[in-house]
Coordinates of C-alpha atoms in Angstrom, one line a residue:
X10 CA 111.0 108.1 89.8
X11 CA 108.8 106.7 92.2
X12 CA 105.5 107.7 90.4
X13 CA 107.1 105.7 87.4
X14 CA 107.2 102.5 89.2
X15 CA 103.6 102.8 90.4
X16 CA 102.3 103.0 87.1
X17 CA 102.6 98.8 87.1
X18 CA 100.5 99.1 90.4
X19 CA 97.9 100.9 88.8
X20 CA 97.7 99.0 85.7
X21 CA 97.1 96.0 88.1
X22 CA 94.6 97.7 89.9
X23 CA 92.9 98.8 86.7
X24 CA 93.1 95.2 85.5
X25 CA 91.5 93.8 88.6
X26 CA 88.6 96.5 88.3
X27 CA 88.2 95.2 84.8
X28 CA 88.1 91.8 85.5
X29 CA 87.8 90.5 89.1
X30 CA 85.6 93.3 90.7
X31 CA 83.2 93.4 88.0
X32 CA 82.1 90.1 89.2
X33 CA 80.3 91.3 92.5
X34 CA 78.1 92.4 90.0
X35 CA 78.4 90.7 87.0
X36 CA 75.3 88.0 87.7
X37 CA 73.2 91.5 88.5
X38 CA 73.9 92.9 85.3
X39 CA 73.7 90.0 83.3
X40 CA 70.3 89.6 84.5
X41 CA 69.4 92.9 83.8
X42 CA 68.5 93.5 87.1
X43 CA 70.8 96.2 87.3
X44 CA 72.0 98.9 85.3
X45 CA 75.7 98.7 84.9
X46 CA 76.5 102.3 85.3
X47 CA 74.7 102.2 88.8
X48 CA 76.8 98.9 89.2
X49 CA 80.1 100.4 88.4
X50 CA 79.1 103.7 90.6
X51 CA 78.2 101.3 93.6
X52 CA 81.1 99.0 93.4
X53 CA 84.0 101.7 92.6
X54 CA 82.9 103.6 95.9
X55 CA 82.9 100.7 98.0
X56 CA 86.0 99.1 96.6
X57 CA 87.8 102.6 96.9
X58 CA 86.0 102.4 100.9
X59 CA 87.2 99.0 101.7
X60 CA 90.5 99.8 100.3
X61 CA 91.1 103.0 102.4
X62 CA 88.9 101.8 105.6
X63 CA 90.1 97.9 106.1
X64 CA 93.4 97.5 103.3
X65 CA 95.7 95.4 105.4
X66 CA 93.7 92.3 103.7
X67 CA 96.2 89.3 103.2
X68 CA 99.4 91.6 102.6
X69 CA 101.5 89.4 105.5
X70 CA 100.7 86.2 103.8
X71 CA 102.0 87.1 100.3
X72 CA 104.8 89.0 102.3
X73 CA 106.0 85.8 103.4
X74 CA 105.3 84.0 99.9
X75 CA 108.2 86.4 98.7
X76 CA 109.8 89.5 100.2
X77 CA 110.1 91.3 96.7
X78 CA 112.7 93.9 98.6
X79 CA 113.8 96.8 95.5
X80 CA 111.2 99.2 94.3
X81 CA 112.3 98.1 90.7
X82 CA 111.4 94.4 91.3
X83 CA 108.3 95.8 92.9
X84 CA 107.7 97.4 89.1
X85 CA 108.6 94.5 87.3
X86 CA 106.4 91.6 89.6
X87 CA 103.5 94.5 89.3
X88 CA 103.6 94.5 85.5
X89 CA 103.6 91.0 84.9
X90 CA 100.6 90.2 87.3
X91 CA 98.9 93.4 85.2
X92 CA 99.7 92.0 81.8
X93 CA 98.7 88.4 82.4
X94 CA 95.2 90.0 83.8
X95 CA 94.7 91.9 81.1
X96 CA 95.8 89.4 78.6
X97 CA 92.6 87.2 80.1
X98 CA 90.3 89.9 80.5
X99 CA 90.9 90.7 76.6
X100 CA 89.7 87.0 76.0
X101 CA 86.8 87.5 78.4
X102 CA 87.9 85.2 81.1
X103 CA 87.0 85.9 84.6
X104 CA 90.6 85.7 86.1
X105 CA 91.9 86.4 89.6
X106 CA 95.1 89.2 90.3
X107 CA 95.3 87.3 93.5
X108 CA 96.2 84.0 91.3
X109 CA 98.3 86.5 88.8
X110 CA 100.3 87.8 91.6
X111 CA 101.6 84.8 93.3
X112 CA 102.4 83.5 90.4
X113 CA 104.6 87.3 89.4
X114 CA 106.1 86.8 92.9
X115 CA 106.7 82.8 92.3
X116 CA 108.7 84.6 89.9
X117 CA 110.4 86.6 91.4
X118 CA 112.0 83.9 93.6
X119 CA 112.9 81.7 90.5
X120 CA 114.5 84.1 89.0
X121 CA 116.6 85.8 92.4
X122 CA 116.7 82.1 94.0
X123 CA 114.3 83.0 96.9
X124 CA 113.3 80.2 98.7
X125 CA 109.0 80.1 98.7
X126 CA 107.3 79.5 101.9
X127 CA 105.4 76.4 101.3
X128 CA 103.1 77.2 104.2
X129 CA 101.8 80.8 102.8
X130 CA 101.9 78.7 99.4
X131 CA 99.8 76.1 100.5
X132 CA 97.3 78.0 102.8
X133 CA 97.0 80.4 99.4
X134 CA 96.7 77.5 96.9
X135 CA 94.2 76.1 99.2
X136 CA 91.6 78.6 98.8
X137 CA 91.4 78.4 95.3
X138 CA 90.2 75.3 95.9
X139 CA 87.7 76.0 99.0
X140 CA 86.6 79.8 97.9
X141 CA 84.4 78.2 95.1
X142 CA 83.4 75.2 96.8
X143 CA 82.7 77.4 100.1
X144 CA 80.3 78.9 97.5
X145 CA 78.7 76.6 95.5
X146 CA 77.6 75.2 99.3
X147 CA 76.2 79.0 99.8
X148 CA 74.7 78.8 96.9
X149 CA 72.5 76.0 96.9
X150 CA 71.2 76.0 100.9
X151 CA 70.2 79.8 99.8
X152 CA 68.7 78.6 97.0
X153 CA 66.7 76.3 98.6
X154 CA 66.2 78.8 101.6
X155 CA 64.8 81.3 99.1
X156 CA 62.5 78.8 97.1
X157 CA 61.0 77.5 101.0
X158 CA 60.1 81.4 102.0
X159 CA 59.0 82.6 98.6
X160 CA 56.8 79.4 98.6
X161 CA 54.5 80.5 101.5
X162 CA 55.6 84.5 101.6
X163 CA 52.5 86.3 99.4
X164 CA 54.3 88.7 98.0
X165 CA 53.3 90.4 94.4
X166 CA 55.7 90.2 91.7
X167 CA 56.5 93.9 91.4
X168 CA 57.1 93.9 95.1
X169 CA 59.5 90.5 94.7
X170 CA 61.5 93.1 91.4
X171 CA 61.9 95.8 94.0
X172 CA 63.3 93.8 96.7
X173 CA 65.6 91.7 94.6
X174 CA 67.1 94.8 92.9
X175 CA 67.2 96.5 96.4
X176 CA 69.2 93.3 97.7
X177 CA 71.5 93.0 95.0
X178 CA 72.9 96.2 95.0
X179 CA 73.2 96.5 98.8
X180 CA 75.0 93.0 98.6
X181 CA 76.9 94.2 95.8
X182 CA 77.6 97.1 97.9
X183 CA 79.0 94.7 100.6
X184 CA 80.9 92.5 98.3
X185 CA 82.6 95.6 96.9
X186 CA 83.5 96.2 100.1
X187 CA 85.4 92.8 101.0
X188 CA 86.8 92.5 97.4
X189 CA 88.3 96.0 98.1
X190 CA 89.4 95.1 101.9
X191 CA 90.8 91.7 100.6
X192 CA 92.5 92.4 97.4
X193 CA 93.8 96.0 97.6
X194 CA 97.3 94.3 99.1
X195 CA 97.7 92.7 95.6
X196 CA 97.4 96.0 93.8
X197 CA 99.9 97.9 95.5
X198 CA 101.1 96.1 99.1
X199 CA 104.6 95.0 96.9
X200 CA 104.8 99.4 96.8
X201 CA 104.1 99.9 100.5
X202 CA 107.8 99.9 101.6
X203 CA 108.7 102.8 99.2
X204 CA 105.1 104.8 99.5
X205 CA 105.9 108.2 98.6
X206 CA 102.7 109.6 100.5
X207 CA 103.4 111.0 104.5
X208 CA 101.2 110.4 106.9
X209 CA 98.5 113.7 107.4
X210 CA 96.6 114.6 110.4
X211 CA 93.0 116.5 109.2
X212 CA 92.1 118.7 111.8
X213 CA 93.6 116.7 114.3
X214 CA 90.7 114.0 114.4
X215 CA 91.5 111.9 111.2
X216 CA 94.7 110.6 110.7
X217 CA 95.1 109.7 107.3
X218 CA 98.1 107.3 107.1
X219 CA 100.6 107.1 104.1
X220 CA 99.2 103.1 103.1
X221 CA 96.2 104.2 103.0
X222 CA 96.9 107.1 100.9
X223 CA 98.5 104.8 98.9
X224 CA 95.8 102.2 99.1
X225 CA 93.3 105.3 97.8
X226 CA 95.4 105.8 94.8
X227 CA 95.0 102.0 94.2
X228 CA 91.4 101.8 94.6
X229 CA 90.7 105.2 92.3
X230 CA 92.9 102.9 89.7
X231 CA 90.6 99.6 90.2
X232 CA 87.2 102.6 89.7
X233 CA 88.7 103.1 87.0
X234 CA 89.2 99.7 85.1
X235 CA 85.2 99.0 86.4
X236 CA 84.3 101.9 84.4
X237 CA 85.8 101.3 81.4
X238 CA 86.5 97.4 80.6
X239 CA 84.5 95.2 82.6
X240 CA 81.8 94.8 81.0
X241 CA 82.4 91.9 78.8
X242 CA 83.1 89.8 82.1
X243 CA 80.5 90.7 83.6
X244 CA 78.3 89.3 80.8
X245 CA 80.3 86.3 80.8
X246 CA 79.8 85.7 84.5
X247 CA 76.0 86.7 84.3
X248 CA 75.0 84.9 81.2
X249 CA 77.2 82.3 79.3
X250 CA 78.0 79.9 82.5
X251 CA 74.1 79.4 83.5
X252 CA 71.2 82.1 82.7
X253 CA 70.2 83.2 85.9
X254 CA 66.9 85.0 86.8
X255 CA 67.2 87.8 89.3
X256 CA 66.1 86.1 92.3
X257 CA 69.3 83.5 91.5
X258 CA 71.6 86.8 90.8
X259 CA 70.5 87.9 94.4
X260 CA 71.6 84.4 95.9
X261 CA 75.1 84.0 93.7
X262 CA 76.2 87.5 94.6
X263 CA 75.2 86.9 98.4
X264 CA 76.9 83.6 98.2
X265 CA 80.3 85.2 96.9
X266 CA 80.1 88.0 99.2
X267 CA 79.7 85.4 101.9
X268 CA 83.0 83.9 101.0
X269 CA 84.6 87.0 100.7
X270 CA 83.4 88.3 104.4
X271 CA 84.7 85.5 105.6
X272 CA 88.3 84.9 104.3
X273 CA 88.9 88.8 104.8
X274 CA 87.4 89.3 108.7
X275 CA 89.9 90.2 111.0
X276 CA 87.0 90.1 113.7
X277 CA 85.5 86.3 112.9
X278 CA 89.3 85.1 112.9
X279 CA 89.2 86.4 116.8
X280 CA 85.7 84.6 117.3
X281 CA 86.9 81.3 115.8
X282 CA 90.1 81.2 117.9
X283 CA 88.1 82.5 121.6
X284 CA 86.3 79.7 121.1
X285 CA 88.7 77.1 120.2
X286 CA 87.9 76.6 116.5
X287 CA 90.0 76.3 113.7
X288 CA 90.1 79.9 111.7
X289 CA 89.7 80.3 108.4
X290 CA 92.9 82.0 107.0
X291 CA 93.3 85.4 105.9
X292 CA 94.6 85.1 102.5
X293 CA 93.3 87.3 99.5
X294 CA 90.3 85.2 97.8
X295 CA 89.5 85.2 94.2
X296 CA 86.2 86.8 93.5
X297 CA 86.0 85.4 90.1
X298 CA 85.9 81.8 91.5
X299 CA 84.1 82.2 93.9
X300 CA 81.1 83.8 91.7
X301 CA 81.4 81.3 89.2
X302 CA 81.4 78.6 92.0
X303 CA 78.0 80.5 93.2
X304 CA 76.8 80.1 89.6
X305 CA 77.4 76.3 89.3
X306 CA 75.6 75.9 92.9
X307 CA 72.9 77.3 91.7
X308 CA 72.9 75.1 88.5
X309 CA 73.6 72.0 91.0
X310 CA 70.3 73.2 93.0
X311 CA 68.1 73.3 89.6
X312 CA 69.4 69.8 88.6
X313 CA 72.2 70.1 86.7
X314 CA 71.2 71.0 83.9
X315 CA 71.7 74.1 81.7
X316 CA 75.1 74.5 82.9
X317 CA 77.9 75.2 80.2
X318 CA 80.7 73.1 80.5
X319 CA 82.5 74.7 77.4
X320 CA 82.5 78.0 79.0
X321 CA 83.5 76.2 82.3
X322 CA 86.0 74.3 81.0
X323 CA 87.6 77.6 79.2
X324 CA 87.2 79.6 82.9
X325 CA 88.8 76.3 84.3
X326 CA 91.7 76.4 81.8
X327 CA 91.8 80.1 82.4
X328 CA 92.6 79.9 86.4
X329 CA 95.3 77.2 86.0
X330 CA 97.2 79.3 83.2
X331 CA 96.7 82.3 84.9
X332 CA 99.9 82.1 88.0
X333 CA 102.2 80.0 85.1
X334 CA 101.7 82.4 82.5
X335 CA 102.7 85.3 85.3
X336 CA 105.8 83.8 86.8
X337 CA 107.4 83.2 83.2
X338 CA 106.5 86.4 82.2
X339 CA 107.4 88.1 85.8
X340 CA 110.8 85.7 85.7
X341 CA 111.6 87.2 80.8
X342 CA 111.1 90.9 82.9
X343 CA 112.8 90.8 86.1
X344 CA 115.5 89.3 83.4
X345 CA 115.6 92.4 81.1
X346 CA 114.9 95.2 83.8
X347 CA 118.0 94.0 85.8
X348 CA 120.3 92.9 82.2
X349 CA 118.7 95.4 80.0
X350 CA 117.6 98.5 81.5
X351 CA 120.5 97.8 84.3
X352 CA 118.0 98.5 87.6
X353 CA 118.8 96.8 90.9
X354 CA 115.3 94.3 90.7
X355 CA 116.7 92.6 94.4
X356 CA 118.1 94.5 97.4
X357 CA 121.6 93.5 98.2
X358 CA 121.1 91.0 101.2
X359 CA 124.0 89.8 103.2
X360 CA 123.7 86.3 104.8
X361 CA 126.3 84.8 107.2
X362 CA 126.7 81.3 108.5
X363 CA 128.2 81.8 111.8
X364 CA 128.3 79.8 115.1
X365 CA 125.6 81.3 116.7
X366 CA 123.4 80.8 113.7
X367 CA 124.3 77.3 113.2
X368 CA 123.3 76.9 117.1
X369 CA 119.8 78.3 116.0
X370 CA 119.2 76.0 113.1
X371 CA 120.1 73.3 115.0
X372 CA 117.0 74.4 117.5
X373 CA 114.8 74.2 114.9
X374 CA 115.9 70.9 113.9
X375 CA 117.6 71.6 111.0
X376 CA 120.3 69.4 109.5
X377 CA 123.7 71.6 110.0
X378 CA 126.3 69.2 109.9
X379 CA 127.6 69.6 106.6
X380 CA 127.1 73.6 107.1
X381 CA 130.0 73.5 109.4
X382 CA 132.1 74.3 106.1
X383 CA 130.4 77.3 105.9
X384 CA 131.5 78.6 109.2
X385 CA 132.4 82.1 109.3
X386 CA 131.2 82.9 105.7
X387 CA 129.7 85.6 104.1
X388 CA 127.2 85.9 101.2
X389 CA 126.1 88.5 99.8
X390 CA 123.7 87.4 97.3
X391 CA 120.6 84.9 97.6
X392 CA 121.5 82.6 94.3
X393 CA 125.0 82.4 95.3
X394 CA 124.0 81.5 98.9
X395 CA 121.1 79.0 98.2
X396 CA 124.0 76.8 95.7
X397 CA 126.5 76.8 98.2
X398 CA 123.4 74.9 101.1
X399 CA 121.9 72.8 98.5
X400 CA 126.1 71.3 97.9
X401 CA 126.4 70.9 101.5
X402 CA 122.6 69.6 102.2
X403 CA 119.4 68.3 100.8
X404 CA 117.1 70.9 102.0
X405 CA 113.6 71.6 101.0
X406 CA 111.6 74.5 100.4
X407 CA 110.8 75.0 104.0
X408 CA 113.9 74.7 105.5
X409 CA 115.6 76.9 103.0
X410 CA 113.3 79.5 104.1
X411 CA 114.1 79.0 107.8
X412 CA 118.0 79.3 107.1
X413 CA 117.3 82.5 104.6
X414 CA 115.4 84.2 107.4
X415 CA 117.8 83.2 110.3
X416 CA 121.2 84.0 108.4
X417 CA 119.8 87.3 107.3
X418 CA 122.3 89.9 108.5
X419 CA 120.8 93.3 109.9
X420 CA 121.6 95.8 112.4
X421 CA 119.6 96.7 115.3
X422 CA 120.7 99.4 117.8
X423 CA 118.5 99.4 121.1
X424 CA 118.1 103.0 122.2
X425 CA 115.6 103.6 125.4
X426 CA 114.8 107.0 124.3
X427 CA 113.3 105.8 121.3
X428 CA 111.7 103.0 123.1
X429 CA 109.5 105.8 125.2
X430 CA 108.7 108.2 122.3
X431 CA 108.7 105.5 119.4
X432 CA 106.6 102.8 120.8
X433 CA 103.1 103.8 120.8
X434 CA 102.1 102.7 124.1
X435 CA 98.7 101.8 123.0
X436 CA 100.0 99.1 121.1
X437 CA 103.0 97.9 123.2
X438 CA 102.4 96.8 126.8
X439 CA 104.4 98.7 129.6
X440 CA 106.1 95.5 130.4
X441 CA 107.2 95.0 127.0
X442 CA 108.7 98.6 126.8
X443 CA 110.4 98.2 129.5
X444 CA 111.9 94.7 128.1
X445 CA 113.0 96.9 125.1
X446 CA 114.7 99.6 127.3
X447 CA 116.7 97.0 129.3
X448 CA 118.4 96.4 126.0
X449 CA 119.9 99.8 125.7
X450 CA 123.5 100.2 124.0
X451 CA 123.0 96.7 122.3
X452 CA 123.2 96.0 118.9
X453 CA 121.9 92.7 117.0
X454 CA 123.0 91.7 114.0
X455 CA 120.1 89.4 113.6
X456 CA 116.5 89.8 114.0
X457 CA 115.9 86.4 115.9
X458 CA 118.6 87.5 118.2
X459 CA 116.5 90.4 119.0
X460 CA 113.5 88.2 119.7
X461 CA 115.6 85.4 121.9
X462 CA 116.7 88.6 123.8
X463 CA 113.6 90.3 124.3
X464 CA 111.9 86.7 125.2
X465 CA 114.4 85.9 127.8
X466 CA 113.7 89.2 129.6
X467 CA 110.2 88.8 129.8
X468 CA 107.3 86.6 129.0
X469 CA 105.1 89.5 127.0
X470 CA 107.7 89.0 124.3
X471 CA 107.6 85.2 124.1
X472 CA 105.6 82.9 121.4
X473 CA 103.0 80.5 122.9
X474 CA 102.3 77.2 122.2
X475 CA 101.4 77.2 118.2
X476 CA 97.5 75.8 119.4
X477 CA 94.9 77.2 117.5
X478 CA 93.7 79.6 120.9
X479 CA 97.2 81.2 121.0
X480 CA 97.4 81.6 117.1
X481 CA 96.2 85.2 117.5
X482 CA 98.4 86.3 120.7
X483 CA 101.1 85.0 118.6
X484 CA 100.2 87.3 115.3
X485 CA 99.8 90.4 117.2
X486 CA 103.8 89.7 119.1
X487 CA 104.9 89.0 115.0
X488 CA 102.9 92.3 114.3
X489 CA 104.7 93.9 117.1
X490 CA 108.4 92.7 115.9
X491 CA 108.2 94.1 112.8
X492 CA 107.5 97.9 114.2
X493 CA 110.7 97.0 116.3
X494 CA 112.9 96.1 113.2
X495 CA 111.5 99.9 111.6
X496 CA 112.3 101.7 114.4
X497 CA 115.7 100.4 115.5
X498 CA 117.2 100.0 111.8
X499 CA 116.9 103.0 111.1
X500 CA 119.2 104.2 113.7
X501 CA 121.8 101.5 112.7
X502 CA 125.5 102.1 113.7

């Protein structure tokens, strides 16, 4: 049954190969700079690489956005963010699944009455707003970068062909890259839970893990759509917005892979935050704004003019219709997959309001005194649970979240054995194993207990200062949670 409810995952991969990475190389091929079948060959293997290689992309951030926690609902928010791409892509729009799949997991909350983190959503909506700014910027100081060196550089003009086809394929090489690195999560992070791929040892030298098997099944799906239906965006992207000549192509393409690089590198995050700067969030990036916000820089550079504000205006209209159109239709789905075809879309979750937990809340300054009432109570289902706060208190997004996440009821049963054999040692610390074996023969029934428990034993498991230099200590001890929850639930009593 599972390989049914990948199917959704690999029409959305096939619809972002159709639509959003075709435009790493739609300005190359619109120029006829570049052949499209040595495009499509160049940017399928280096999607399918960056996939496989670097895959983790922004798969936390939209984790938070919504938890979609049944491999049904995984089907359903899959198919929706698939359909509304394709839907575009059949009118030639150049779209983005990262837009369609917020707005499929959007959703998914309405319709299961998840709260949304307002944070993840902000930091995501944010970059639709930066990504083609970022590179429109890119655009126009390479532009005029370009025009000061080719202005004094004696170089014949079959000479300049060679080199500008050379560089747009080996930046179209690197673009594929990112797109794949960045966006993969989109395709099929909402499956990772439920991969039906074990993790295999070649050899013993490459360890080929069951995400990244599952990541390679994604990226063979986006080859795929490349190959057989992205051609009219590309020529949209390449010719209708502004005609570029292949010297521009060169620049856009090198200006959206820029923007790409830089909202999927792990490694410039760590620079930024050594040195004390803000970093730029890791959240996926559209590739189709971004190129089109290359291809307007470029217009900006040459004065404005020639730019095609119909076409614009019908991308424009395209990207704000995009995440509506996918939460209605994610929300009419999720409605017949559960009423319908009768399949659980949302995991039973239990939630309890007890003393301890209203302690908590009241920590993290959250208004409890009209949750006294609920002392003592059970819920076992989100809609049911969210009604019964909003009667008692006006809450907002963001503290709904917080009272979701600490009311959660698990079970977590601390056995040292599996501390030493479970808890790969070149991850964890020897003082924070040793924290986690000193909580033998307990059992939590919530996850921030856990934490409080493990933090109060030692000062490897405790949160610094949220300060932009302690941001990534505090991501890897997050990072580090999560294998805990995995390994002691599934030896719940």
């Amino acid at each position: 049954m599972i390989w049914f409810y990948l199917l959704s995952g690999l029409f959305l991969g096939w619809s972002l190969g159709a639509n959003d990475a075709a435009n790493v190389f739609g300005t190359a091929v619109g120029s006829k700079m570049v052949r499209f079948k040595v495009a499509a060959l160049v940017a399928s293997v280096f999607v399918i690489l960056g996939a496989v290689i670097s895959g983790a992309g922004a798969a936390h951030t939209l984790g938070k956005l919504g938890a979609v926690n049944a491999i049904a609902g995984s089907f359903t928010v899959a198919l929706a963010a698939a359909a509304t791409v394709a839907w575009m892509t059949k009118l030639s729009l150049p779209v983005s699944t990262s837009q369609a799949i917020v707005g499929a997991i959007i959703g998914w909350n309405l319709f299961t009455g998840s709260p949304t983190d307002l944070n993840s959503l902000g930091k995501i909506l944010s970059t639709w707003v930066i990504s083609p700014i970022l590179a429109a910027v890119f655009s126009i100081l390479l532009y005029k970068l370009f025009k000061f060196f080719l202005g004094r550089a004696r170089i014949h003009l079959l000479e300049l062909d060679a080199y500008t086809r050379a560089g747009l394929i080996l930046v179209g090489a690197f673009g594929s890259y990112s797109l794949g690195a960045n966006n993969i999560a989109n395709v099929m992070g909402v499956f990772v839970p439920a991969s039906p791929f074990k993790d295999l040892n070649i050899l013993n030298v490459i360890h080929f893990t069951g995400v990244q098997q599952l990541f390679l099944v994604g990226g063979l799906a986006i080859a795929v759509g490349i190959y057989t239906y992205s051609y009219r965006v590309m020529t949209t992207v390449g010719n209708e917005v502004f005609k570029l000549t292949p010297v521009m192509a060169l620049i856009v393409v090198l200006s959206e892979s820029l923007v790409l690089f830089l909202f999927a590198s792990q490694s410039l995050e760590r620079w930024l935050i050594a040195h004390n700067l803000p970093p730029i969030p890791l959240v996926p990036v559209s590739s189709s704004q971004a190129v089109i916000g290359a291809v307007i820089g470029i217009g900006i550079a040459k004065g404005g003019k020639g730019i095609n504000f119909n076409i614009l205006g019908k991308i424009a209209s395209g990207w704000i219709s995009t995440p509506i159109a996918a939460a209605i239709l994610s929300f009419i789905l999720l409605f017949f997959m559960q009423n319908v075809f009768e399949r659980e879309v949302v995991r039973p979750v239990t939630y309890e309001i007890s003393q301890d937990v209203l302690n908590k809340l009241a920590e993290e300054n959250i208004p409890v005194r009209n949750l006294q009432s609920l002392n003592g109570k059970q819920f076992r289902n989100m809609y049911m649970f969210r009604e019964s706060l909003r009667q008692r208190e006006a809450l907002n997004e963001s503290q709904l979240y917080k009272i979701f996440e600490l009311a959660e009821v698990d079970s977590f049963y601390i056995d040292s054995t599996l501390a030493g054999t479970e808890l790969d040692a070149e991850v964890f610390s020897p003082e924070q194993i040793e924290a986690v074996k000193k909580l033998h023969g307990q059992i939590f029934v919530h996850k921030w207990q856990l934490d409080d428990a493990l933090a109060q034993l030692s000062p490897a498991w405790r949160l610094k200062p949220n300060t932009i230099r302690n941001k990534f200590f505090n991501k890897n001890i997050l990072k580090k949670r999560q294998i805990l929850y995995q390994v002691f639930r599934k030896r719940n009593l």
